[in-house]
Each structure stands twice: as structure tokens, then as C-alpha cells.
């Protein structure tokens, strides 16, 4: 299928013939609704209601086959909304039965709900018919579910994102604790997460405890917990800041317990994060195309893992623009008559892929000579804003990623800078 959007749209419409039965399924947590139409939008049979279990999935399959037999339809295409996670089990079950499954954009379903009856009414039965109409009109996307190592990579990177969010929350809570109960602490330790600081926070976190200690006593108490201890000057600075502290001296036991809980959570999440990243990097060794992508100077292993976790097998994409659309980094505008709208990225896609592509380009502009030269050309010669240049380079990177996989060659710098005209 061609990568240009209007050509792909026409091909999606043309491939649905009079022999096809088009099924639209409205997804829910417990009860789904399915409706069937012809390639012209004529509804066949009655709506089928079924639940999320294998017996009801068999009921759906029997319903589809009965309509096929009754109306002499040889092909079936099933469309559904990717609603949360409720659709995944049904989609995988249908794929195992060798049925074609596609997905439609929930936002488009909402916008198309008045096509048939010119009514704002919205319910599950109507939505199933709207989805079927959208599929027969070609308003769908092929389903790309990751399998094998790609699925394992997606699970790992999803867990990593969850841990990072919790990790940041705990860090902010520790910052808050220090600002309230020992605001002068950062004058001694610029980085509170260093080894010496973490040991200090566990041993004597409150200024009231440090006031009664000498620098030598603090230094001696560090000894069992660290092979390389901070200098005596750090201990002396701690005592000085504790004596000048403006923090309140109330409920010391409860305050210390609060900090110890936060530190335990911080260390646990640090360990989990390191384990997830190590496992993801190890998994990349079993993915051949990952090794090819790592030949790009300036792109890291975690970044490659994140991109492959979001896209799956890059060999299934025919052009980098498909990856760009999946990330929601393709451009859109709202113009009418004399009004010229501003061109923006649509953000209709996977936010995780959008983040990894954007961060990858930021690193490449700093560490990759070819991307740095392109960025300078766009900003200095073509007078583009820096953010516009970065977004344009995201498209360049997407095309490079797909090209490396399809053409099976390593990164070639000469091919990257062909966009810069010779002086």
C-alpha cells in the first residue's frame, strides 16, 4: 500500500468489494455490540450483543458466519475502537481465527455519529453501526499488534514509564520534606541523592539531632556505611547549617518515619528502574533491526527500545511517514476562505512514540554531526524556528529508521546530509 494518505485512502476503499461483509463492534468492559453492513452500507441481520468470554466470542463468530452464508459473502473485515485495554483480547482472538481486524479513531466515531440519522443521539448500538460505516468508507487503520520480543519490549517499557512517574513523585516528596524540615540541607549537599547524603538522611535527618553532634562524631558514624566517606568539612558544614536552621522542632519521630518511608520507596524504585532498563537492553540483542538502528551515532539503547516498543516491527511500515502519523507528528491546519489557520502537529497518535522521537532528535542534534548540520541549515539558512526544525528532523529520523530496516544497511552519513544544497 502506498504511503501517501490520499492514495492509501483510495486503496482501502477499493479493496472492500461486494463480496465483503463489514462488521462494526462497539467495545465495552462487559457487553459489546456488533452490527453488519455491506460495502454500500446496507445493514444485514440484527445487532449481536455478546460479553467478554470465549463462549460469547464463539457466539459472535457463529453470527458472522450465518450472515455470510445467508448473503453469500466470502470476505469479512471487522472494525472496532481501541477503547482502553478492553478490545485487546477480542482482537487477538479474532486474529487467531484468521479474520481481518482494523481499528477506527474514537474521535472520528464521535464526529460521524450523525451521518445516518442527523441526530446527536449516542449509544452502543448506534456506535457499532457508525464504526461499520467508517470501515466501508475506508476510514480505518490496519491493526499492528506487537508479537514476540516486540510485545515483551512494550511491556517492559510500559512498566518503566510507570516506575518513572512514581520515581519522580517520590523525589518531589523528598524535596518537599527537606524544604519544610531542613531547608538549609541543600547548602551542604547540592545533590541530595548522592551516597553520602542518603546515609546522612537515614542516620540524622533533623537539625535537632545534628546540633548535639560534633563533626568528628558524624564522620565516625558514616564509617560503617560507606567505603569512601565525605571529608570532615562536610560534617562541619552540616553542624553549622543545623545550628542556623529555621525548621520547626515538632513531632520528630513522626517526621523521621515519614522521611524513612520516602527513602525506602526511592531506593526500591531505583532498583526496579535499573532492572527494567537492563532487561530491555538485553532484549534488544535478540531483535536484529535494533542492532541496525544502534549504528546511528548519538542514539541510545533505551531510546531505541522505546521506539520499537511503540512501533513494533518497523519492517511492516512502507515509509517513515506512517511512523510519523502513528506518533501524531504529521502536520494539520484549519483554514477556510480568507482565514489561514496555523500549521501545527496533530498529536493524533501514540504519545509515547512522539516523546521518544522528539527526545531522540534532541540528542542527535547535540551528538550527531549530520543532524547538527541539518539543524543549523534549517535554523540559520532557511530561518526556521528551532522547534520547527526539531519537528522536521523527527520526520527525517522516522524515514531513516524505516529505510535502515527495509534496505538492510547500516547508518550512512553521506545519505543524511543530501538535504543540504551545495554552496
mmCIF file of C-alpha atoms in Angstrom:
data_model
loop_
_atom_site.group_PDB
_atom_site.id
_atom_site.type_symbol
_atom_site.label_atom_id
_atom_site.label_comp_id
_atom_site.label_asym_id
_atom_site.label_seq_id
_atom_site.Cartn_x
_atom_site.Cartn_y
_atom_site.Cartn_z
ATOM 1 C CA UNK A 1 0.000 0.000 0.000
ATOM 2 C CA UNK A 2 1.290 3.457 -0.869
ATOM 3 C CA UNK A 3 2.343 5.790 1.907
ATOM 4 C CA UNK A 4 0.615 8.944 0.619
ATOM 5 C CA UNK A 5 -2.555 9.452 2.583
ATOM 6 C CA UNK A 6 -4.949 10.050 -0.342
ATOM 7 C CA UNK A 7 -3.622 7.043 -2.250
ATOM 8 C CA UNK A 8 -3.871 4.831 0.826
ATOM 9 C CA UNK A 9 -7.421 6.052 1.416
ATOM 10 C CA UNK A 10 -8.460 5.136 -2.131
ATOM 11 C CA UNK A 11 -6.861 1.710 -1.850
ATOM 12 C CA UNK A 12 -8.649 0.994 1.420
ATOM 13 C CA UNK A 13 -11.974 1.807 -0.224
ATOM 14 C CA UNK A 14 -11.255 -0.179 -3.400
ATOM 15 C CA UNK A 15 -10.278 -3.352 -1.573
ATOM 16 C CA UNK A 16 -13.748 -3.655 0.042
ATOM 17 C CA UNK A 17 -15.896 -5.281 -2.657
ATOM 18 C CA UNK A 18 -19.472 -6.532 -2.943
ATOM 19 C CA UNK A 19 -18.272 -9.882 -1.564
ATOM 20 C CA UNK A 20 -17.223 -8.344 1.762
ATOM 21 C CA UNK A 21 -19.169 -8.343 4.997
ATOM 22 C CA UNK A 22 -18.216 -5.317 7.105
ATOM 23 C CA UNK A 23 -18.616 -5.698 10.882
ATOM 24 C CA UNK A 24 -18.573 -2.823 13.356
ATOM 25 C CA UNK A 25 -18.076 -3.616 17.060
ATOM 26 C CA UNK A 26 -18.622 -1.153 19.882
ATOM 27 C CA UNK A 27 -16.245 -2.154 22.684
ATOM 28 C CA UNK A 28 -17.114 -2.046 26.387
ATOM 29 C CA UNK A 29 -15.826 -3.648 29.585
ATOM 30 C CA UNK A 30 -18.628 -6.188 29.849
ATOM 31 C CA UNK A 31 -21.033 -6.198 26.868
ATOM 32 C CA UNK A 32 -20.099 -5.483 23.237
ATOM 33 C CA UNK A 33 -22.437 -4.758 20.322
ATOM 34 C CA UNK A 34 -21.739 -5.887 16.735
ATOM 35 C CA UNK A 35 -23.564 -4.847 13.566
ATOM 36 C CA UNK A 36 -23.019 -5.899 9.940
ATOM 37 C CA UNK A 37 -23.298 -3.918 6.673
ATOM 38 C CA UNK A 38 -22.475 -4.420 3.001
ATOM 39 C CA UNK A 39 -19.877 -2.434 1.099
ATOM 40 C CA UNK A 40 -22.693 0.048 0.252
ATOM 41 C CA UNK A 41 -23.743 0.470 3.902
ATOM 42 C CA UNK A 42 -26.901 -1.665 3.819
ATOM 43 C CA UNK A 43 -27.372 -3.298 7.207
ATOM 44 C CA UNK A 44 -27.688 -7.088 7.271
ATOM 45 C CA UNK A 45 -29.273 -9.052 10.092
ATOM 46 C CA UNK A 46 -29.902 -7.849 13.603
ATOM 47 C CA UNK A 47 -27.380 -6.465 16.101
ATOM 48 C CA UNK A 48 -25.414 -9.061 18.055
ATOM 49 C CA UNK A 49 -24.786 -8.486 21.763
ATOM 50 C CA UNK A 50 -22.062 -10.530 23.457
ATOM 51 C CA UNK A 51 -19.898 -10.486 26.588
ATOM 52 C CA UNK A 52 -16.166 -10.795 27.206
ATOM 53 C CA UNK A 53 -15.685 -14.547 27.421
ATOM 54 C CA UNK A 54 -14.788 -17.302 24.994
ATOM 55 C CA UNK A 55 -18.334 -18.700 24.708
ATOM 56 C CA UNK A 56 -19.659 -15.298 23.682
ATOM 57 C CA UNK A 57 -16.770 -14.849 21.267
ATOM 58 C CA UNK A 58 -17.894 -18.116 19.663
ATOM 59 C CA UNK A 59 -21.423 -16.688 19.540
ATOM 60 C CA UNK A 60 -20.074 -13.665 17.621
ATOM 61 C CA UNK A 61 -18.231 -15.913 15.179
ATOM 62 C CA UNK A 62 -21.350 -18.024 14.566
ATOM 63 C CA UNK A 63 -23.383 -14.850 13.980
ATOM 64 C CA UNK A 64 -20.847 -13.619 11.412
ATOM 65 C CA UNK A 65 -20.776 -16.959 9.570
ATOM 66 C CA UNK A 66 -24.555 -17.188 9.476
ATOM 67 C CA UNK A 67 -24.839 -13.749 7.828
ATOM 68 C CA UNK A 68 -22.047 -14.688 5.414
ATOM 69 C CA UNK A 69 -23.863 -17.838 4.406
ATOM 70 C CA UNK A 70 -27.231 -16.137 4.113
ATOM 71 C CA UNK A 71 -25.979 -13.325 1.862
ATOM 72 C CA UNK A 72 -23.153 -15.158 0.028
ATOM 73 C CA UNK A 73 -20.313 -13.057 1.435
ATOM 74 C CA UNK A 74 -16.826 -14.564 1.136
ATOM 75 C CA UNK A 75 -14.770 -11.883 2.886
ATOM 76 C CA UNK A 76 -15.034 -10.335 6.336
ATOM 77 C CA UNK A 77 -13.443 -7.179 7.733
ATOM 78 C CA UNK A 78 -14.051 -6.289 11.378
ATOM 79 C CA UNK A 79 -13.620 -2.780 12.737
ATOM 80 C CA UNK A 80 -13.523 -1.632 16.348
ATOM 81 C CA UNK A 81 -12.412 1.265 18.530
ATOM 82 C CA UNK A 82 -9.200 0.737 20.513
ATOM 83 C CA UNK A 83 -11.061 1.588 23.728
ATOM 84 C CA UNK A 84 -8.677 1.379 26.674
ATOM 85 C CA UNK A 85 -7.493 -2.218 27.017
ATOM 86 C CA UNK A 86 -10.889 -3.903 26.670
ATOM 87 C CA UNK A 87 -10.511 -4.541 22.943
ATOM 88 C CA UNK A 88 -7.193 -6.396 23.055
ATOM 89 C CA UNK A 89 -8.416 -9.884 23.988
ATOM 90 C CA UNK A 90 -11.195 -9.815 21.397
ATOM 91 C CA UNK A 91 -8.865 -8.532 18.671
ATOM 92 C CA UNK A 92 -6.251 -11.223 19.388
ATOM 93 C CA UNK A 93 -8.940 -13.944 19.443
ATOM 94 C CA UNK A 94 -10.309 -12.820 16.069
ATOM 95 C CA UNK A 95 -6.805 -12.715 14.584
ATOM 96 C CA UNK A 96 -6.241 -16.295 15.764
ATOM 97 C CA UNK A 97 -9.374 -17.213 13.762
ATOM 98 C CA UNK A 98 -7.697 -15.675 10.659
ATOM 99 C CA UNK A 99 -10.152 -12.790 10.429
ATOM 100 C CA UNK A 100 -9.075 -9.308 9.350
ATOM 101 C CA UNK A 101 -9.314 -6.765 12.163
ATOM 102 C CA UNK A 102 -8.897 -2.994 11.758
ATOM 103 C CA UNK A 103 -9.238 -0.076 14.169
ATOM 104 C CA UNK A 104 -11.001 3.279 13.846
ATOM 105 C CA UNK A 105 -10.296 6.547 15.617
ATOM 106 C CA UNK A 106 -12.735 7.148 18.532
ATOM 107 C CA UNK A 107 -12.653 10.876 17.775
ATOM 108 C CA UNK A 108 -13.851 10.185 14.230
ATOM 109 C CA UNK A 109 -16.612 7.913 15.542
ATOM 110 C CA UNK A 110 -17.880 10.795 17.662
ATOM 111 C CA UNK A 111 -17.786 13.178 14.683
ATOM 112 C CA UNK A 112 -19.570 10.726 12.358
ATOM 113 C CA UNK A 113 -22.405 9.716 14.682
ATOM 114 C CA UNK A 114 -24.955 11.967 12.898
ATOM 115 C CA UNK A 115 -24.284 10.734 9.353
ATOM 116 C CA UNK A 116 -27.244 8.361 9.184
ATOM 117 C CA UNK A 117 -29.976 9.957 11.282
ATOM 118 C CA UNK A 118 -28.895 13.613 11.661
ATOM 119 C CA UNK A 119 -29.285 13.175 15.409
ATOM 120 C CA UNK A 120 -26.818 13.759 18.260
ATOM 121 C CA UNK A 121 -28.076 10.590 19.948
ATOM 122 C CA UNK A 122 -25.218 8.326 21.020
ATOM 123 C CA UNK A 123 -25.474 4.750 22.304
ATOM 124 C CA UNK A 124 -23.634 1.470 21.915
ATOM 125 C CA UNK A 125 -25.934 0.062 19.219
ATOM 126 C CA UNK A 126 -25.639 3.199 17.113
ATOM 127 C CA UNK A 127 -21.874 3.406 17.589
ATOM 128 C CA UNK A 128 -21.436 -0.117 16.213
ATOM 129 C CA UNK A 129 -23.210 0.927 13.003
ATOM 130 C CA UNK A 130 -21.176 4.142 12.790
ATOM 131 C CA UNK A 131 -17.967 2.083 13.065
ATOM 132 C CA UNK A 132 -19.135 -0.282 10.313
ATOM 133 C CA UNK A 133 -19.904 2.703 8.043
ATOM 134 C CA UNK A 134 -16.478 4.188 8.690
ATOM 135 C CA UNK A 135 -14.755 0.918 7.801
ATOM 136 C CA UNK A 136 -16.629 0.501 4.497
ATOM 137 C CA UNK A 137 -15.715 4.135 3.651
ATOM 138 C CA UNK A 138 -12.027 3.410 4.278
ATOM 139 C CA UNK A 139 -11.708 5.450 7.493
ATOM 140 C CA UNK A 140 -9.672 2.882 9.388
ATOM 141 C CA UNK A 141 -6.119 1.882 10.148
ATOM 142 C CA UNK A 142 -4.540 -1.567 9.886
ATOM 143 C CA UNK A 143 -4.055 -3.323 13.202
ATOM 144 C CA UNK A 144 -0.424 -3.692 14.224
ATOM 145 C CA UNK A 145 -0.224 -5.671 17.441
ATOM 146 C CA UNK A 146 3.341 -6.378 18.595
ATOM 147 C CA UNK A 147 4.328 -10.010 18.900
ATOM 148 C CA UNK A 148 7.232 -11.962 20.383
ATOM 149 C CA UNK A 149 10.124 -9.796 21.526
ATOM 150 C CA UNK A 150 8.321 -6.623 20.470
ATOM 151 C CA UNK A 151 5.446 -7.437 22.811
ATOM 152 C CA UNK A 152 7.886 -8.180 25.646
ATOM 153 C CA UNK A 153 9.652 -4.889 24.925
ATOM 154 C CA UNK A 154 6.362 -2.981 25.043
ATOM 155 C CA UNK A 155 5.505 -4.471 28.428
ATOM 156 C CA UNK A 156 8.943 -3.609 29.813
ATOM 157 C CA UNK A 157 8.889 -0.026 28.557
ATOM 158 C CA UNK A 158 5.325 0.457 29.775
ATOM 159 C CA UNK A 159 6.400 -0.690 33.241
ATOM 160 C CA UNK A 160 9.399 1.625 33.014
ATOM 161 C CA UNK A 161 7.163 4.620 32.289
ATOM 162 C CA UNK A 162 5.003 3.748 35.299
ATOM 163 C CA UNK A 163 8.043 3.418 37.576
ATOM 164 C CA UNK A 164 9.486 6.716 36.327
ATOM 165 C CA UNK A 165 6.261 8.564 37.169
ATOM 166 C CA UNK A 166 6.280 7.085 40.675
ATOM 167 C CA UNK A 167 10.001 7.809 40.968
ATOM 168 C CA UNK A 168 9.506 11.488 40.123
ATOM 169 C CA UNK A 169 6.654 11.722 42.609
ATOM 170 C CA UNK A 170 8.825 10.323 45.413
ATOM 171 C CA UNK A 171 11.667 12.687 44.504
ATOM 172 C CA UNK A 172 9.303 15.645 44.712
ATOM 173 C CA UNK A 173 8.043 14.441 48.086
ATOM 174 C CA UNK A 174 11.609 14.254 49.418
ATOM 175 C CA UNK A 175 12.297 17.771 48.115
ATOM 176 C CA UNK A 176 9.173 18.930 49.946
ATOM 177 C CA UNK A 177 10.268 17.199 53.155
ATOM 178 C CA UNK A 178 13.687 18.880 53.044
ATOM 179 C CA UNK A 179 12.177 22.312 52.336
ATOM 180 C CA UNK A 180 9.980 22.003 55.433
ATOM 181 C CA UNK A 181 12.147 20.164 57.977
ATOM 182 C CA UNK A 182 15.716 21.042 56.939
ATOM 183 C CA UNK A 183 15.683 23.867 54.328
ATOM 184 C CA UNK A 184 19.427 24.531 54.738
ATOM 185 C CA UNK A 185 20.351 20.974 53.788
ATOM 186 C CA UNK A 186 20.904 21.799 50.095
ATOM 187 C CA UNK A 187 23.677 24.248 51.067
ATOM 188 C CA UNK A 188 25.775 21.264 52.120
ATOM 189 C CA UNK A 189 24.673 18.654 49.590
ATOM 190 C CA UNK A 190 23.816 20.075 46.182
ATOM 191 C CA UNK A 191 22.619 16.615 45.179
ATOM 192 C CA UNK A 192 20.606 15.035 47.979
ATOM 193 C CA UNK A 193 20.559 11.666 46.153
ATOM 194 C CA UNK A 194 24.313 11.064 46.402
ATOM 195 C CA UNK A 195 25.537 8.197 48.586
ATOM 196 C CA UNK A 196 26.757 10.346 51.468
ATOM 197 C CA UNK A 197 23.543 12.363 51.521
ATOM 198 C CA UNK A 198 21.308 9.275 51.589
ATOM 199 C CA UNK A 199 23.274 7.827 54.500
ATOM 200 C CA UNK A 200 23.093 11.162 56.327
ATOM 201 C CA UNK A 201 19.332 11.402 55.871
ATOM 202 C CA UNK A 202 18.884 7.947 57.359
ATOM 203 C CA UNK A 203 21.207 8.474 60.339
ATOM 204 C CA UNK A 204 20.375 12.010 61.461
ATOM 205 C CA UNK A 205 17.973 13.878 59.131
ATOM 206 C CA UNK A 206 16.781 16.561 61.582
ATOM 207 C CA UNK A 207 18.727 19.690 62.555
ATOM 208 C CA UNK A 208 17.935 18.994 66.241
ATOM 209 C CA UNK A 209 19.927 15.736 66.014
ATOM 210 C CA UNK A 210 22.900 17.344 64.278
ATOM 211 C CA UNK A 211 23.200 20.218 66.745
ATOM 212 C CA UNK A 212 24.287 17.931 69.580
ATOM 213 C CA UNK A 213 26.942 16.114 67.496
ATOM 214 C CA UNK A 214 30.474 17.142 66.730
ATOM 215 C CA UNK A 215 31.861 16.893 63.157
ATOM 216 C CA UNK A 216 34.114 14.042 64.285
ATOM 217 C CA UNK A 217 31.146 12.052 65.635
ATOM 218 C CA UNK A 218 29.261 12.487 62.366
ATOM 219 C CA UNK A 219 32.333 11.416 60.428
ATOM 220 C CA UNK A 220 32.721 8.295 62.568
ATOM 221 C CA UNK A 221 29.064 7.318 62.116
ATOM 222 C CA UNK A 222 29.493 7.486 58.341
ATOM 223 C CA UNK A 223 32.305 4.895 58.551
ATOM 224 C CA UNK A 224 30.253 1.610 58.667
ATOM 225 C CA UNK A 225 28.016 2.655 55.764
ATOM 226 C CA UNK A 226 30.499 3.925 53.169
ATOM 227 C CA UNK A 227 33.840 2.767 51.856
ATOM 228 C CA UNK A 228 34.651 6.277 50.664
ATOM 229 C CA UNK A 229 33.389 8.871 53.105
ATOM 230 C CA UNK A 230 32.917 12.577 52.583
ATOM 231 C CA UNK A 231 35.516 14.888 54.076
ATOM 232 C CA UNK A 232 35.293 16.245 57.582
ATOM 233 C CA UNK A 233 34.410 19.624 56.086
ATOM 234 C CA UNK A 234 31.001 18.249 55.018
ATOM 235 C CA UNK A 235 30.327 17.139 58.600
ATOM 236 C CA UNK A 236 31.380 20.542 59.895
ATOM 237 C CA UNK A 237 29.119 22.312 57.374
ATOM 238 C CA UNK A 238 26.195 20.105 58.422
ATOM 239 C CA UNK A 239 26.580 21.090 62.055
ATOM 240 C CA UNK A 240 26.853 24.783 61.159
ATOM 241 C CA UNK A 241 23.703 24.709 58.983
ATOM 242 C CA UNK A 242 21.806 22.728 61.630
ATOM 243 C CA UNK A 243 22.613 25.350 64.279
ATOM 244 C CA UNK A 244 21.293 28.101 61.973
ATOM 245 C CA UNK A 245 18.237 26.161 60.769
ATOM 246 C CA UNK A 246 14.804 27.803 60.787
ATOM 247 C CA UNK A 247 13.000 24.435 60.756
ATOM 248 C CA UNK A 248 10.432 23.612 63.430
ATOM 249 C CA UNK A 249 11.303 21.042 66.072
ATOM 250 C CA UNK A 250 7.953 19.272 66.428
ATOM 251 C CA UNK A 251 6.884 15.611 66.219
ATOM 252 C CA UNK A 252 10.436 14.393 65.479
ATOM 253 C CA UNK A 253 9.617 10.682 65.495
ATOM 254 C CA UNK A 254 6.742 11.060 63.054
ATOM 255 C CA UNK A 255 8.761 13.358 60.796
ATOM 256 C CA UNK A 256 11.680 10.902 60.702
ATOM 257 C CA UNK A 257 9.330 7.988 59.954
ATOM 258 C CA UNK A 258 7.892 9.953 57.041
ATOM 259 C CA UNK A 259 11.355 10.505 55.559
ATOM 260 C CA UNK A 260 12.434 6.879 56.048
ATOM 261 C CA UNK A 261 9.309 5.726 54.208
ATOM 262 C CA UNK A 262 10.124 8.040 51.300
ATOM 263 C CA UNK A 263 13.756 6.885 51.205
ATOM 264 C CA UNK A 264 12.684 3.225 51.181
ATOM 265 C CA UNK A 265 10.365 3.929 48.258
ATOM 266 C CA UNK A 266 13.106 5.864 46.455
ATOM 267 C CA UNK A 267 15.630 3.038 46.743
ATOM 268 C CA UNK A 268 13.074 0.383 45.769
ATOM 269 C CA UNK A 269 12.029 2.301 42.655
ATOM 270 C CA UNK A 270 15.689 2.956 41.774
ATOM 271 C CA UNK A 271 16.338 -0.795 41.851
ATOM 272 C CA UNK A 272 13.227 -1.604 39.798
ATOM 273 C CA UNK A 273 14.117 1.045 37.217
ATOM 274 C CA UNK A 274 17.646 -0.286 36.792
ATOM 275 C CA UNK A 275 16.362 -3.861 36.426
ATOM 276 C CA UNK A 276 13.765 -2.892 33.797
ATOM 277 C CA UNK A 277 16.304 -0.932 31.754
ATOM 278 C CA UNK A 278 18.840 -3.749 31.921
ATOM 279 C CA UNK A 279 16.232 -6.297 30.814
ATOM 280 C CA UNK A 280 15.123 -4.071 27.936
ATOM 281 C CA UNK A 281 18.725 -3.604 26.766
ATOM 282 C CA UNK A 282 19.290 -7.366 26.937
ATOM 283 C CA UNK A 283 16.143 -7.944 24.881
ATOM 284 C CA UNK A 284 17.452 -5.661 22.124
ATOM 285 C CA UNK A 285 20.191 -8.223 21.421
ATOM 286 C CA UNK A 286 17.517 -10.640 20.176
ATOM 287 C CA UNK A 287 15.992 -8.065 17.769
ATOM 288 C CA UNK A 288 18.137 -7.822 14.590
ATOM 289 C CA UNK A 289 16.757 -4.465 13.450
ATOM 290 C CA UNK A 290 17.609 -2.926 16.833
ATOM 291 C CA UNK A 291 21.303 -3.526 16.206
ATOM 292 C CA UNK A 292 20.974 -1.755 12.870
ATOM 293 C CA UNK A 293 19.283 1.249 14.451
ATOM 294 C CA UNK A 294 22.037 1.487 17.061
ATOM 295 C CA UNK A 295 24.545 2.232 14.282
ATOM 296 C CA UNK A 296 23.152 5.793 14.266
ATOM 297 C CA UNK A 297 25.668 7.889 16.249
ATOM 298 C CA UNK A 298 24.022 9.673 19.160
ATOM 299 C CA UNK A 299 21.010 7.410 19.672
ATOM 300 C CA UNK A 300 20.876 5.378 22.882
ATOM 301 C CA UNK A 301 19.715 1.865 23.642
ATOM 302 C CA UNK A 302 16.806 2.956 25.832
ATOM 303 C CA UNK A 303 15.628 5.315 23.086
ATOM 304 C CA UNK A 304 15.720 2.515 20.511
ATOM 305 C CA UNK A 305 13.903 0.227 22.938
ATOM 306 C CA UNK A 306 11.214 2.868 23.447
ATOM 307 C CA UNK A 307 10.728 3.440 19.713
ATOM 308 C CA UNK A 308 10.482 -0.287 18.900
ATOM 309 C CA UNK A 309 8.145 -0.830 21.856
ATOM 310 C CA UNK A 310 5.751 1.730 20.376
ATOM 311 C CA UNK A 311 6.045 0.858 16.672
ATOM 312 C CA UNK A 312 6.611 -2.892 16.791
ATOM 313 C CA UNK A 313 8.350 -4.389 13.755
ATOM 314 C CA UNK A 314 9.476 -1.476 11.558
ATOM 315 C CA UNK A 315 9.507 -3.850 8.586
ATOM 316 C CA UNK A 316 5.695 -3.637 8.440
ATOM 317 C CA UNK A 317 5.856 0.086 7.539
ATOM 318 C CA UNK A 318 6.375 1.093 3.935
ATOM 319 C CA UNK A 319 7.515 4.641 4.630
ATOM 320 C CA UNK A 320 8.621 6.811 7.519
ATOM 321 C CA UNK A 321 5.508 8.956 7.134
ATOM 322 C CA UNK A 322 3.477 6.086 8.510
ATOM 323 C CA UNK A 323 5.612 6.141 11.676
ATOM 324 C CA UNK A 324 5.223 9.919 11.796
ATOM 325 C CA UNK A 325 1.433 9.638 11.611
ATOM 326 C CA UNK A 326 1.445 6.931 14.272
ATOM 327 C CA UNK A 327 3.308 9.352 16.527
ATOM 328 C CA UNK A 328 0.911 12.225 15.776
ATOM 329 C CA UNK A 329 3.777 14.351 14.423
ATOM 330 C CA UNK A 330 2.234 14.937 10.989
ATOM 331 C CA UNK A 331 1.041 18.479 10.275
ATOM 332 C CA UNK A 332 -2.507 19.818 10.137
ATOM 333 C CA UNK A 333 -4.226 23.185 9.796
ATOM 334 C CA UNK A 334 -7.707 24.724 9.930
ATOM 335 C CA UNK A 335 -8.245 27.114 7.022
ATOM 336 C CA UNK A 336 -11.444 28.392 5.429
ATOM 337 C CA UNK A 337 -11.974 31.127 2.849
ATOM 338 C CA UNK A 338 -9.718 34.060 3.644
ATOM 339 C CA UNK A 339 -8.773 32.610 7.012
ATOM 340 C CA UNK A 340 -5.411 30.869 7.016
ATOM 341 C CA UNK A 341 -5.003 28.639 10.042
ATOM 342 C CA UNK A 342 -1.732 27.968 11.774
ATOM 343 C CA UNK A 343 0.051 24.742 10.839
ATOM 344 C CA UNK A 344 0.522 22.516 13.872
ATOM 345 C CA UNK A 345 1.311 18.915 14.640
ATOM 346 C CA UNK A 346 -1.902 16.958 15.083
ATOM 347 C CA UNK A 347 -0.892 14.919 18.164
ATOM 348 C CA UNK A 348 -3.237 12.180 16.892
ATOM 349 C CA UNK A 349 -1.276 9.064 17.696
ATOM 350 C CA UNK A 350 0.828 7.346 20.320
ATOM 351 C CA UNK A 351 2.196 9.922 22.789
ATOM 352 C CA UNK A 352 4.962 7.541 23.879
ATOM 353 C CA UNK A 353 6.340 7.278 20.340
ATOM 354 C CA UNK A 354 6.058 11.038 19.955
ATOM 355 C CA UNK A 355 8.108 11.526 23.108
ATOM 356 C CA UNK A 356 10.856 9.088 22.129
ATOM 357 C CA UNK A 357 11.222 10.522 18.612
ATOM 358 C CA UNK A 358 11.385 14.051 19.977
ATOM 359 C CA UNK A 359 13.966 13.182 22.654
ATOM 360 C CA UNK A 360 15.983 11.177 20.134
ATOM 361 C CA UNK A 361 16.231 14.200 17.811
ATOM 362 C CA UNK A 362 17.280 16.466 20.691
ATOM 363 C CA UNK A 363 20.173 14.091 21.448
ATOM 364 C CA UNK A 364 21.065 13.707 17.768
ATOM 365 C CA UNK A 365 21.253 17.472 17.240
ATOM 366 C CA UNK A 366 23.875 17.592 20.004
ATOM 367 C CA UNK A 367 25.794 14.359 19.345
ATOM 368 C CA UNK A 368 25.331 13.606 15.628
ATOM 369 C CA UNK A 369 27.244 15.732 13.103
ATOM 370 C CA UNK A 370 24.755 15.219 10.266
ATOM 371 C CA UNK A 371 21.684 16.124 12.311
ATOM 372 C CA UNK A 372 23.523 19.081 13.820
ATOM 373 C CA UNK A 373 24.362 20.321 10.305
ATOM 374 C CA UNK A 374 20.751 19.910 9.187
ATOM 375 C CA UNK A 375 19.510 21.764 12.267
ATOM 376 C CA UNK A 376 21.897 24.654 11.572
ATOM 377 C CA UNK A 377 20.796 24.712 7.936
ATOM 378 C CA UNK A 378 17.111 24.858 8.831
ATOM 379 C CA UNK A 379 17.516 27.499 11.560
ATOM 380 C CA UNK A 380 20.247 29.733 10.095
ATOM 381 C CA UNK A 381 19.817 29.405 6.324
ATOM 382 C CA UNK A 382 16.099 28.718 5.997
ATOM 383 C CA UNK A 383 15.233 30.876 9.045
ATOM 384 C CA UNK A 384 13.033 28.228 10.684
ATOM 385 C CA UNK A 385 12.239 28.340 14.375
ATOM 386 C CA UNK A 386 14.194 25.830 16.417
ATOM 387 C CA UNK A 387 11.108 23.861 17.413
ATOM 388 C CA UNK A 388 10.003 23.670 13.754
ATOM 389 C CA UNK A 389 13.430 22.370 12.824
ATOM 390 C CA UNK A 390 13.227 19.712 15.542
ATOM 391 C CA UNK A 391 9.808 18.535 14.293
ATOM 392 C CA UNK A 392 11.090 18.410 10.719
ATOM 393 C CA UNK A 393 14.060 16.348 11.870
ATOM 394 C CA UNK A 394 11.640 13.948 13.603
ATOM 395 C CA UNK A 395 10.293 13.189 10.131
ATOM 396 C CA UNK A 396 13.847 12.734 8.866
ATOM 397 C CA UNK A 397 14.608 10.314 11.681
ATOM 398 C CA UNK A 398 11.411 8.327 11.041
ATOM 399 C CA UNK A 399 12.355 7.891 7.374
ATOM 400 C CA UNK A 400 15.888 6.860 8.326
ATOM 401 C CA UNK A 401 14.615 4.236 10.789
ATOM 402 C CA UNK A 402 12.306 2.623 8.229
ATOM 403 C CA UNK A 403 14.950 2.909 5.488
ATOM 404 C CA UNK A 404 17.637 1.177 7.554
ATOM 405 C CA UNK A 405 15.305 -1.754 8.230
ATOM 406 C CA UNK A 406 13.953 -2.127 4.693
ATOM 407 C CA UNK A 407 17.215 -1.680 2.796
ATOM 408 C CA UNK A 408 19.246 -3.618 5.370
ATOM 409 C CA UNK A 409 22.234 -1.329 5.574
ATOM 410 C CA UNK A 410 23.930 0.492 8.429
ATOM 411 C CA UNK A 411 23.760 4.213 9.002
ATOM 412 C CA UNK A 412 25.447 6.153 6.170
ATOM 413 C CA UNK A 413 26.254 9.815 6.988
ATOM 414 C CA UNK A 414 26.500 10.851 3.322
ATOM 415 C CA UNK A 415 22.846 9.961 2.713
ATOM 416 C CA UNK A 416 21.618 12.051 5.620
ATOM 417 C CA UNK A 417 23.027 15.420 4.577
ATOM 418 C CA UNK A 418 21.818 15.280 0.964
ATOM 419 C CA UNK A 419 19.031 17.678 2.003
ATOM 420 C CA UNK A 420 21.624 20.461 2.374
ATOM 421 C CA UNK A 421 22.319 22.067 -1.046
ATOM 422 C CA UNK A 422 25.945 22.526 -2.020
ATOM 423 C CA UNK A 423 27.299 26.035 -1.634
#
